[in-house]
PDB file of C-alpha atoms in Angstrom:
ATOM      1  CA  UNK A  29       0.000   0.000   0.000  1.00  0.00           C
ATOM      2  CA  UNK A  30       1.202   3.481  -0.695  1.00  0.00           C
ATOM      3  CA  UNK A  31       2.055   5.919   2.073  1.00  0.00           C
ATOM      4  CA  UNK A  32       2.935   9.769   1.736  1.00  0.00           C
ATOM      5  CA  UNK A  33       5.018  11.934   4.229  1.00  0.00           C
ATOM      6  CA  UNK A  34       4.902  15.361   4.363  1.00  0.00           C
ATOM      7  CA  UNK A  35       7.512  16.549   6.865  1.00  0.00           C
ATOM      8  CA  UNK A  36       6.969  19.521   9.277  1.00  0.00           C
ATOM      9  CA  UNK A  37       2.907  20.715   9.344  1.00  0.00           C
ATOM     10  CA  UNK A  38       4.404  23.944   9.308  1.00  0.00           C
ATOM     11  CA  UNK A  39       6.901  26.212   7.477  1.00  0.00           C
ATOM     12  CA  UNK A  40       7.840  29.578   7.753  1.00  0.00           C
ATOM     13  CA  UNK A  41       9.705  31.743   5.591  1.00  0.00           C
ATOM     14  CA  UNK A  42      10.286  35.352   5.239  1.00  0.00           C
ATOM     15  CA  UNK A  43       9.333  36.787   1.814  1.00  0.00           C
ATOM     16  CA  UNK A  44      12.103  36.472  -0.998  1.00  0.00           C
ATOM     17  CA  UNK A  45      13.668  33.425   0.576  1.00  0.00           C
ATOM     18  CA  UNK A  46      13.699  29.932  -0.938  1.00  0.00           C
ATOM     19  CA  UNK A  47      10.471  27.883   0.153  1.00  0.00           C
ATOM     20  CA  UNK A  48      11.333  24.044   0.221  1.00  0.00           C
ATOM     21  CA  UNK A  49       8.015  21.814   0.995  1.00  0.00           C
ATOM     22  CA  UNK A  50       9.004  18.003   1.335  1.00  0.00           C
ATOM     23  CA  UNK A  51       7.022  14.976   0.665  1.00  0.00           C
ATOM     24  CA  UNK A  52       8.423  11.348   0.688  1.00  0.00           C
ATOM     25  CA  UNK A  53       6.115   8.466  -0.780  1.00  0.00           C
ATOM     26  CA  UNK A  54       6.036   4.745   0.419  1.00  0.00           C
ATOM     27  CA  UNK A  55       5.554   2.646  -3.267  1.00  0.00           C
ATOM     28  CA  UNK A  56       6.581  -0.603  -5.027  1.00  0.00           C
ATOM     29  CA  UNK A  57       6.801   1.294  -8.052  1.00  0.00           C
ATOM     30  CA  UNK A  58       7.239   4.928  -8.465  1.00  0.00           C
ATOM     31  CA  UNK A  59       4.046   6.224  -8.604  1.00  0.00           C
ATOM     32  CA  UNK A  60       2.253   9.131 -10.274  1.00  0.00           C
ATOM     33  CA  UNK A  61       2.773  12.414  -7.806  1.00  0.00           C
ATOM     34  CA  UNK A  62       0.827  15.822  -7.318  1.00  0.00           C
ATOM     35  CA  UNK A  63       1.043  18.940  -5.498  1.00  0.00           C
ATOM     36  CA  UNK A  64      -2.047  20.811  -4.699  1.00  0.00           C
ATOM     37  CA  UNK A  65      -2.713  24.367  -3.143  1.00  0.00           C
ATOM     38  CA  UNK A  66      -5.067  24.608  -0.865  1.00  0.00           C
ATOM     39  CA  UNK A  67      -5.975  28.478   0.241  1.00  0.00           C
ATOM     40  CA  UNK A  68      -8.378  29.781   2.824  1.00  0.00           C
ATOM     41  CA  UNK A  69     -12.029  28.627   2.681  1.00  0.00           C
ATOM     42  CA  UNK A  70     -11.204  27.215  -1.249  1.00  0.00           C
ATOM     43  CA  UNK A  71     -10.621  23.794  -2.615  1.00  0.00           C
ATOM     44  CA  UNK A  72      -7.822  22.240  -4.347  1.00  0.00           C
ATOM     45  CA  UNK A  73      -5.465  23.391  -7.013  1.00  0.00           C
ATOM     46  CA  UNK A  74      -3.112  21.574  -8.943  1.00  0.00           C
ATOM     47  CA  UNK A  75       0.677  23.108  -8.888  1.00  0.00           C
ATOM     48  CA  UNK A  76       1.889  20.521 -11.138  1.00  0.00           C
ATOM     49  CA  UNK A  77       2.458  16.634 -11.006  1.00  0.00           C
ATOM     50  CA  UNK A  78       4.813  14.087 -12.612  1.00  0.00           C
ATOM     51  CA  UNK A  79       4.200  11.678 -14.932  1.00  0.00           C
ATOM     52  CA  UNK A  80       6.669  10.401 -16.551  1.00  0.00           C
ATOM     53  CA  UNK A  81       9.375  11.738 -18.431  1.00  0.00           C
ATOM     54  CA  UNK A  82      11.561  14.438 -16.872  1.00  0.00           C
ATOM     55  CA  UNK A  83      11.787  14.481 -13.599  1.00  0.00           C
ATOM     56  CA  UNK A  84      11.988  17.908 -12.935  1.00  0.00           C
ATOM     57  CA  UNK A  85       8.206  19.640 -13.139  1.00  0.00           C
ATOM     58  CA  UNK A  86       7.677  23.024 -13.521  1.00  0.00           C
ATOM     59  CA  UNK A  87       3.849  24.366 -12.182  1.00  0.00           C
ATOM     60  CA  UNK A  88       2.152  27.360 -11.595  1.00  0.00           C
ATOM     61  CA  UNK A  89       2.889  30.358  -9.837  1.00  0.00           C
ATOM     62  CA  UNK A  90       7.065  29.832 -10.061  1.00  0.00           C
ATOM     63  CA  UNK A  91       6.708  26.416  -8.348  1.00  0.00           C
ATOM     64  CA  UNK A  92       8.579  23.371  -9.283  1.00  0.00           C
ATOM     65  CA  UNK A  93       9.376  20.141  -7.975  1.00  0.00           C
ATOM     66  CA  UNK A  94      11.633  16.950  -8.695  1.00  0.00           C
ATOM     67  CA  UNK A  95      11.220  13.292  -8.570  1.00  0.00           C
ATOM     68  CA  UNK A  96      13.705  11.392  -7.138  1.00  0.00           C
ATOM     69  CA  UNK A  97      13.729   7.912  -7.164  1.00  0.00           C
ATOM     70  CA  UNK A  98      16.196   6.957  -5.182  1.00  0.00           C
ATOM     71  CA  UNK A  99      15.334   8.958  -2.436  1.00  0.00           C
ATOM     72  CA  UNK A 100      11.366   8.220  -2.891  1.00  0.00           C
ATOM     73  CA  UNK A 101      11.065  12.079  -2.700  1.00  0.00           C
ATOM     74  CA  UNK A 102       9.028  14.739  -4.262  1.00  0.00           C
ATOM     75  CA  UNK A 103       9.863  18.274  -2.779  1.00  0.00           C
ATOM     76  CA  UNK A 104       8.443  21.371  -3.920  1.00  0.00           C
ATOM     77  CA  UNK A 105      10.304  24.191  -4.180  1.00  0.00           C
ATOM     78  CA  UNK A 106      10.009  28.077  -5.388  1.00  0.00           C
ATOM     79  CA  UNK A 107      12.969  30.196  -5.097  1.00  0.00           C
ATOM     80  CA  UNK A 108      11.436  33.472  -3.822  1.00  0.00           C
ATOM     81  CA  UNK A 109       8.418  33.615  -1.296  1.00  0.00           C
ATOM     82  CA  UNK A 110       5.699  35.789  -2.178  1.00  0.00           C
ATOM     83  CA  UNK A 111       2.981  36.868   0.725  1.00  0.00           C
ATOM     84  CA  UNK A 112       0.482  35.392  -1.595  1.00  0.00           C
ATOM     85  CA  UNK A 113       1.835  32.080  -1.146  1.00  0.00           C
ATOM     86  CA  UNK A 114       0.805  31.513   2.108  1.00  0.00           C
ATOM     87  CA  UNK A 115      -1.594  28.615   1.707  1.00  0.00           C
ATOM     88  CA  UNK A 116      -1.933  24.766   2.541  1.00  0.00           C
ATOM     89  CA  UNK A 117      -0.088  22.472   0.363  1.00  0.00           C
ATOM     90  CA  UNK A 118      -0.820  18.807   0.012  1.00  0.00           C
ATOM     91  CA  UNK A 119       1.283  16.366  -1.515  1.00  0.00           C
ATOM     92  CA  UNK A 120      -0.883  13.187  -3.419  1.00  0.00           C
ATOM     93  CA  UNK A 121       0.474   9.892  -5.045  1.00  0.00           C
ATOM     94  CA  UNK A 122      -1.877   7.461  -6.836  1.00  0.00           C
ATOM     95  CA  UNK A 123      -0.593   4.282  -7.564  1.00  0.00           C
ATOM     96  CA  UNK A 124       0.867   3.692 -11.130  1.00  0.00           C
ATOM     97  CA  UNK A 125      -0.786   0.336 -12.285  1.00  0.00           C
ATOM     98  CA  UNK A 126      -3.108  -0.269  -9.603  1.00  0.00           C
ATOM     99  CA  UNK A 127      -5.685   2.003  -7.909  1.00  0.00           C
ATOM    100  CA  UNK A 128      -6.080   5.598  -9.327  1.00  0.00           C
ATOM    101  CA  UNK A 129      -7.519   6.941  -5.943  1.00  0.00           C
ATOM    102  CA  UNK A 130      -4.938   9.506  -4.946  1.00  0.00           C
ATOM    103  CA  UNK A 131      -3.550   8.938  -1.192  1.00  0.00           C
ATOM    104  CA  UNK A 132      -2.871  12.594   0.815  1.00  0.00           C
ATOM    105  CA  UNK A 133       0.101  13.846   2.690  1.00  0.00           C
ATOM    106  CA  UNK A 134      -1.207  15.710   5.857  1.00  0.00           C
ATOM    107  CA  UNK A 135      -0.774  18.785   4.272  1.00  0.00           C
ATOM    108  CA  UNK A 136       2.271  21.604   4.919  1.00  0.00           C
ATOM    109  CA  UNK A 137       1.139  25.080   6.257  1.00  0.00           C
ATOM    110  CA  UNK A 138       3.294  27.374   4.590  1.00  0.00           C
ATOM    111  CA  UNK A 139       3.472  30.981   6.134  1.00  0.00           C
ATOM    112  CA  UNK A 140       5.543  34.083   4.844  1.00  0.00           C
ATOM    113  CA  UNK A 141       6.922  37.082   7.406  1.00  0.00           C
ATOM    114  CA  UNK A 142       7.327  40.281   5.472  1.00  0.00           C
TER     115      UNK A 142
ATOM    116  CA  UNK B  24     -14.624  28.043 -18.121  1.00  0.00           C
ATOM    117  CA  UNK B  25     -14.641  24.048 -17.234  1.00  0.00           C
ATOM    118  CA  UNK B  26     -15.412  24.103 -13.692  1.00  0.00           C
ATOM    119  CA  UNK B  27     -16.863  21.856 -10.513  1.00  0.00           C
ATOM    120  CA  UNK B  28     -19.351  23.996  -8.807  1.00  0.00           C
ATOM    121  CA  UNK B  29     -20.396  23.041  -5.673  1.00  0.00           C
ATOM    122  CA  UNK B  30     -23.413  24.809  -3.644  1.00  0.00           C
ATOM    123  CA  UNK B  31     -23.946  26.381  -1.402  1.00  0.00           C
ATOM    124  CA  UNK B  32     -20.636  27.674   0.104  1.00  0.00           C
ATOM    125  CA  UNK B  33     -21.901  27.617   3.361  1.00  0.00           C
ATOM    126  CA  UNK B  34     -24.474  25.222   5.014  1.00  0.00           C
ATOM    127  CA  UNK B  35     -25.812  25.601   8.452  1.00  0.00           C
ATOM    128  CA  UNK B  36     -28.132  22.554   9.892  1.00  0.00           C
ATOM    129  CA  UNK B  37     -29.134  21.595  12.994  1.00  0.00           C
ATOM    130  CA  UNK B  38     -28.558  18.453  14.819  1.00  0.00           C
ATOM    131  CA  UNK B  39     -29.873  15.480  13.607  1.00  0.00           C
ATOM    132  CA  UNK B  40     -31.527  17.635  10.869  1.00  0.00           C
ATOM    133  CA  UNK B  41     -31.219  16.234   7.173  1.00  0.00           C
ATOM    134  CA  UNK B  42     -28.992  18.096   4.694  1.00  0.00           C
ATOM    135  CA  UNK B  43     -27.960  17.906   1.268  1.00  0.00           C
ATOM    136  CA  UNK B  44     -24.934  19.241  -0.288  1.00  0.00           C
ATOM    137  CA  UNK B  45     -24.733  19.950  -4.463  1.00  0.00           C
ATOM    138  CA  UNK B  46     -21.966  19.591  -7.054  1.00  0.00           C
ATOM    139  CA  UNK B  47     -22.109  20.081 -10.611  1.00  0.00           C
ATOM    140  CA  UNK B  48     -19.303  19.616 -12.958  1.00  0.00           C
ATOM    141  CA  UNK B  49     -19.435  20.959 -16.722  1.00  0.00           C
ATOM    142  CA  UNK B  50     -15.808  19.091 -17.565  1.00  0.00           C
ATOM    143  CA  UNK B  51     -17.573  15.967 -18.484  1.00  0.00           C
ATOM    144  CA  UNK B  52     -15.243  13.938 -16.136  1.00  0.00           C
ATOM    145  CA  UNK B  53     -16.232  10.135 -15.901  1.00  0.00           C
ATOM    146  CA  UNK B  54     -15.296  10.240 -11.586  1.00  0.00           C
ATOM    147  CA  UNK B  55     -16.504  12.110  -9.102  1.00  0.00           C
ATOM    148  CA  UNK B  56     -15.281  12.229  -5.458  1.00  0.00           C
ATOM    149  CA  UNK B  57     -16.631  13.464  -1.961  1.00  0.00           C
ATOM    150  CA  UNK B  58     -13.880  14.431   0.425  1.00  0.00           C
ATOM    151  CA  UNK B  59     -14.709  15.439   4.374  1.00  0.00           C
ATOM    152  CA  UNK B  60     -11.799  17.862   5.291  1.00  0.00           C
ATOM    153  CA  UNK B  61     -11.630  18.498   8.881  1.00  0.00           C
ATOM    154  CA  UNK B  62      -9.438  21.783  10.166  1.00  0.00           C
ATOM    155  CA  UNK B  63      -5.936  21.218   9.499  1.00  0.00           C
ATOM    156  CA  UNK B  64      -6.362  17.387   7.923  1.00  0.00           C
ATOM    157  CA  UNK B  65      -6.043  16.722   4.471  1.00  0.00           C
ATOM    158  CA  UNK B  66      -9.087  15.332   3.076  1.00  0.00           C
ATOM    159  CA  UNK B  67     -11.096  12.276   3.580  1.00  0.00           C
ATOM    160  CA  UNK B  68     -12.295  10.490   0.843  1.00  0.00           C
ATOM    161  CA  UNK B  69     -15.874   9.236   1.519  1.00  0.00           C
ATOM    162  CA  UNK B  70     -16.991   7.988  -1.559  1.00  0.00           C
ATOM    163  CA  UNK B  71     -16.706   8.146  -5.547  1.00  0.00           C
ATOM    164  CA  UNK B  72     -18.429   7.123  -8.395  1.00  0.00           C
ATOM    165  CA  UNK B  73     -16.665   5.812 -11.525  1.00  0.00           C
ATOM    166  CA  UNK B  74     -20.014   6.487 -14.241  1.00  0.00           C
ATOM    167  CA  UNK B  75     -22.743   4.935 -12.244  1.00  0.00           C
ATOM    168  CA  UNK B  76     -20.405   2.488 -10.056  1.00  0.00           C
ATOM    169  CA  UNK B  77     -20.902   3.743  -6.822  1.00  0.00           C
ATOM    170  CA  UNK B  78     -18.250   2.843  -4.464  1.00  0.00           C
ATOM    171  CA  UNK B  79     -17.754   3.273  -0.992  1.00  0.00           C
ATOM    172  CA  UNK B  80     -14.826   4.368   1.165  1.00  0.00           C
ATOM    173  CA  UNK B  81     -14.661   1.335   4.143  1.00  0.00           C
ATOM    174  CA  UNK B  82     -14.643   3.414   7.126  1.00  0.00           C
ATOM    175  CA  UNK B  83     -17.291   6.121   5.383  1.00  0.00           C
ATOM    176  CA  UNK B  84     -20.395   6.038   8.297  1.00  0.00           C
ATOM    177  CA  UNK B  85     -23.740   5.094   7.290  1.00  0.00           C
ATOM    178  CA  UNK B  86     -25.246   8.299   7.804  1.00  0.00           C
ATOM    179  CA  UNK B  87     -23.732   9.819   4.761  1.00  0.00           C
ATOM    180  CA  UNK B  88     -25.024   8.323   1.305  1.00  0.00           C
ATOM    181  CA  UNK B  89     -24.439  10.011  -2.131  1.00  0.00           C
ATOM    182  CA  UNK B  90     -26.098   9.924  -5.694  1.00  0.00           C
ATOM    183  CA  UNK B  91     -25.229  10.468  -9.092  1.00  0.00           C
ATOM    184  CA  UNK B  92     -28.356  11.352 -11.238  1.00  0.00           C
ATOM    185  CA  UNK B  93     -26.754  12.049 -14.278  1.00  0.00           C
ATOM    186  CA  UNK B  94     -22.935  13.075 -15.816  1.00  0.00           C
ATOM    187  CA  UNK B  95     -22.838  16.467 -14.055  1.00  0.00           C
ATOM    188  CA  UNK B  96     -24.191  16.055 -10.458  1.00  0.00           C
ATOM    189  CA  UNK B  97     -23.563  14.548  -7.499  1.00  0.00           C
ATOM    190  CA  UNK B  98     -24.941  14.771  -4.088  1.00  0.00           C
ATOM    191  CA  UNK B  99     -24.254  14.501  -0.695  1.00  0.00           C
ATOM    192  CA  UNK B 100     -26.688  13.208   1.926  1.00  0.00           C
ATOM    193  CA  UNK B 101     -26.241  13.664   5.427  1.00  0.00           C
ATOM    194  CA  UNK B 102     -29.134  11.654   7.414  1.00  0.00           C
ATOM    195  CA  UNK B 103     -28.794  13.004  10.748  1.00  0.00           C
ATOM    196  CA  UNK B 104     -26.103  15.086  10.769  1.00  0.00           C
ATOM    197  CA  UNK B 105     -24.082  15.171  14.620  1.00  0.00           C
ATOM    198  CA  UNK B 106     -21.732  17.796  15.902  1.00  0.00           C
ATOM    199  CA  UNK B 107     -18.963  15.788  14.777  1.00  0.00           C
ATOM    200  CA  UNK B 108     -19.809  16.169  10.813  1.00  0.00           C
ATOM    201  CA  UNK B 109     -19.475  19.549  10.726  1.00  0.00           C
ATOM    202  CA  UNK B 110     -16.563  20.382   8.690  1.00  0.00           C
ATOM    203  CA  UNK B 111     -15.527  21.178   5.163  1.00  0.00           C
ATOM    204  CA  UNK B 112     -17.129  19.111   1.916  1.00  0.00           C
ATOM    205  CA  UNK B 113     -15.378  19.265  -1.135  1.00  0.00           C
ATOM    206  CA  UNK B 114     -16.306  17.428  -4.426  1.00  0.00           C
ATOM    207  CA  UNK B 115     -13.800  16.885  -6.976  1.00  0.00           C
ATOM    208  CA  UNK B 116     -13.456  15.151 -10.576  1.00  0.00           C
ATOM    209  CA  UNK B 117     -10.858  13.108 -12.224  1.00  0.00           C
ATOM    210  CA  UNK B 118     -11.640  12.301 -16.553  1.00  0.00           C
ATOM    211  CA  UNK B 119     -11.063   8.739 -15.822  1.00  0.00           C
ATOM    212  CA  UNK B 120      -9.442   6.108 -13.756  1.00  0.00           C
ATOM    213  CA  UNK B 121      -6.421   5.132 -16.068  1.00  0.00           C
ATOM    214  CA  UNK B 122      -3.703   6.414 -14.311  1.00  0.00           C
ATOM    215  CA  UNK B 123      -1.521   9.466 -14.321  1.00  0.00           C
ATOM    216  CA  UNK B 124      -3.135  12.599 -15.849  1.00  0.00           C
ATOM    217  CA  UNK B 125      -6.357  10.756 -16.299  1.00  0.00           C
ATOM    218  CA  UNK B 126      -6.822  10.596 -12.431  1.00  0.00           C
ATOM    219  CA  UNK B 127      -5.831  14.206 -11.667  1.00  0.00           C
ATOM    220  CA  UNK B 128      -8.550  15.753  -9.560  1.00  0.00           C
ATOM    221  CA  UNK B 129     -10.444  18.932 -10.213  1.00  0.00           C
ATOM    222  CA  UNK B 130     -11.831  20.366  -7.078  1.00  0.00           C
ATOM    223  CA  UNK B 131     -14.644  22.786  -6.446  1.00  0.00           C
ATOM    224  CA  UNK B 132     -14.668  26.036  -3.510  1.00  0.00           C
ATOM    225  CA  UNK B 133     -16.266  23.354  -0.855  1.00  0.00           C
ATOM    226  CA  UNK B 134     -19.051  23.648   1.275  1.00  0.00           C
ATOM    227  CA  UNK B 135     -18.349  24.559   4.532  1.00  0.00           C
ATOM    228  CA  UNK B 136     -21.104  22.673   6.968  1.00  0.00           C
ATOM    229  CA  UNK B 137     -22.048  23.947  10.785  1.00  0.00           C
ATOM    230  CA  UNK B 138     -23.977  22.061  12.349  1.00  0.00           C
ATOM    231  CA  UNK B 139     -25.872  23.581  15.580  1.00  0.00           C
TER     232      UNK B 139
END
């Protein structure tokens, strides 16, 4: 069964500084991998999600994040905080080959000093 | 725009007092999801339905049932709702079940339920 780990429910950053969200999976196989945004009183966006092919993913709103095997990681990253990204973000991993029901990280609260 | 709509934004009930929560979706997306998200939890999947094929999350209580008239709605039926349901609802849609971008969810706003 597949697992997700989001470390640290909380991150805080001061604006202009490199955010860094991390998510580790539990798989057999590498599995298919999403980041959503999550602000106040909304639902969820998609920031971008991997595939296959290259393993680096670019998203919206200056996010990207890479998929790294070997490490069963997916961490987000933007290199300059913007107020406006303070928001929930979820990492999800559905299982490639088997069930398509995506499986939740607990979700990072990401908040940004000015 | 392609959206999933859910209404209304904000539900208020009373105990034990029936509700029913809407979601539309004009993307013509084969799944449809209901997540429960709780404050600071990442959502709960309660149920989907893959066309008609209703299926049911294991530990999903029996006072929440769902239905799926047609493509482009879904519903959310909560019997007799208790203090402890109150919390966020949020439907979402995936085109398909085949894996990778077929399965990537769509969410609507949510419907945020109080129950009194």
């Amino acid at each position: 069964a597949q697992s997700v780990t989001q470390l640290g429910s909380h991150v805080s950053v001061s604006e202009g500084a490199l955010v860094l969200l991390r998510c580790n999976y539990s798989s057999s196989v590498p599995p298919y991998l999403f980041w959503y945004v999550q602000y106040p009183n909304q639902g969820l966006q998609l920031l971008l999600k991997y595939t296959t092919g290259a393993t680096l993913v670019k998203g919206i709103n200056g996010f990207e994040a890479e998929f790294k095997k070997s490490e069963t990681s997916f961490h987000l990253t933007k290199p300059s905080a913007h107020m406006s990204d303070a928001a929930e973000y979820f990492c999800a991993v559905s299982e490639r080959g088997g069930s398509y029901i995506p499986t939740f990280g607990r979700g990072t609260s990401l908040i940004v000093h000015p | 725009d392609a959206m999933v709509i859910q209404n209304p934004r904000y539900q208020v009930t009373q105990f034990g007092k029936p509700v029913t929560l809407s979601c539309s979706q004009t993307l013509n997306h084969n799944v449809m999801y209901w997540y429960q998200q709780k404050s600071s939890q990442a959502p709960k999947l309660l149920f989907h339905y893959y066309d008609k094929d209703f299926n049911n999350e294991a530990d999903t209580p029996d006072n929440f049932q769902s239905r799926r008239p047609n493509t482009s709605f879904c519903f959310l039926d909560i019997r007799s709702p208790g203090l402890g349901d109150a919390a966020m609802y949020l439907c979402a849609t995936s085109r398909d079940r085949r894996g990778g971008s077929y399965n990537e969810q769509f969410f609507g706003p949510g419907t945020r339920l109080t129950v009194l």
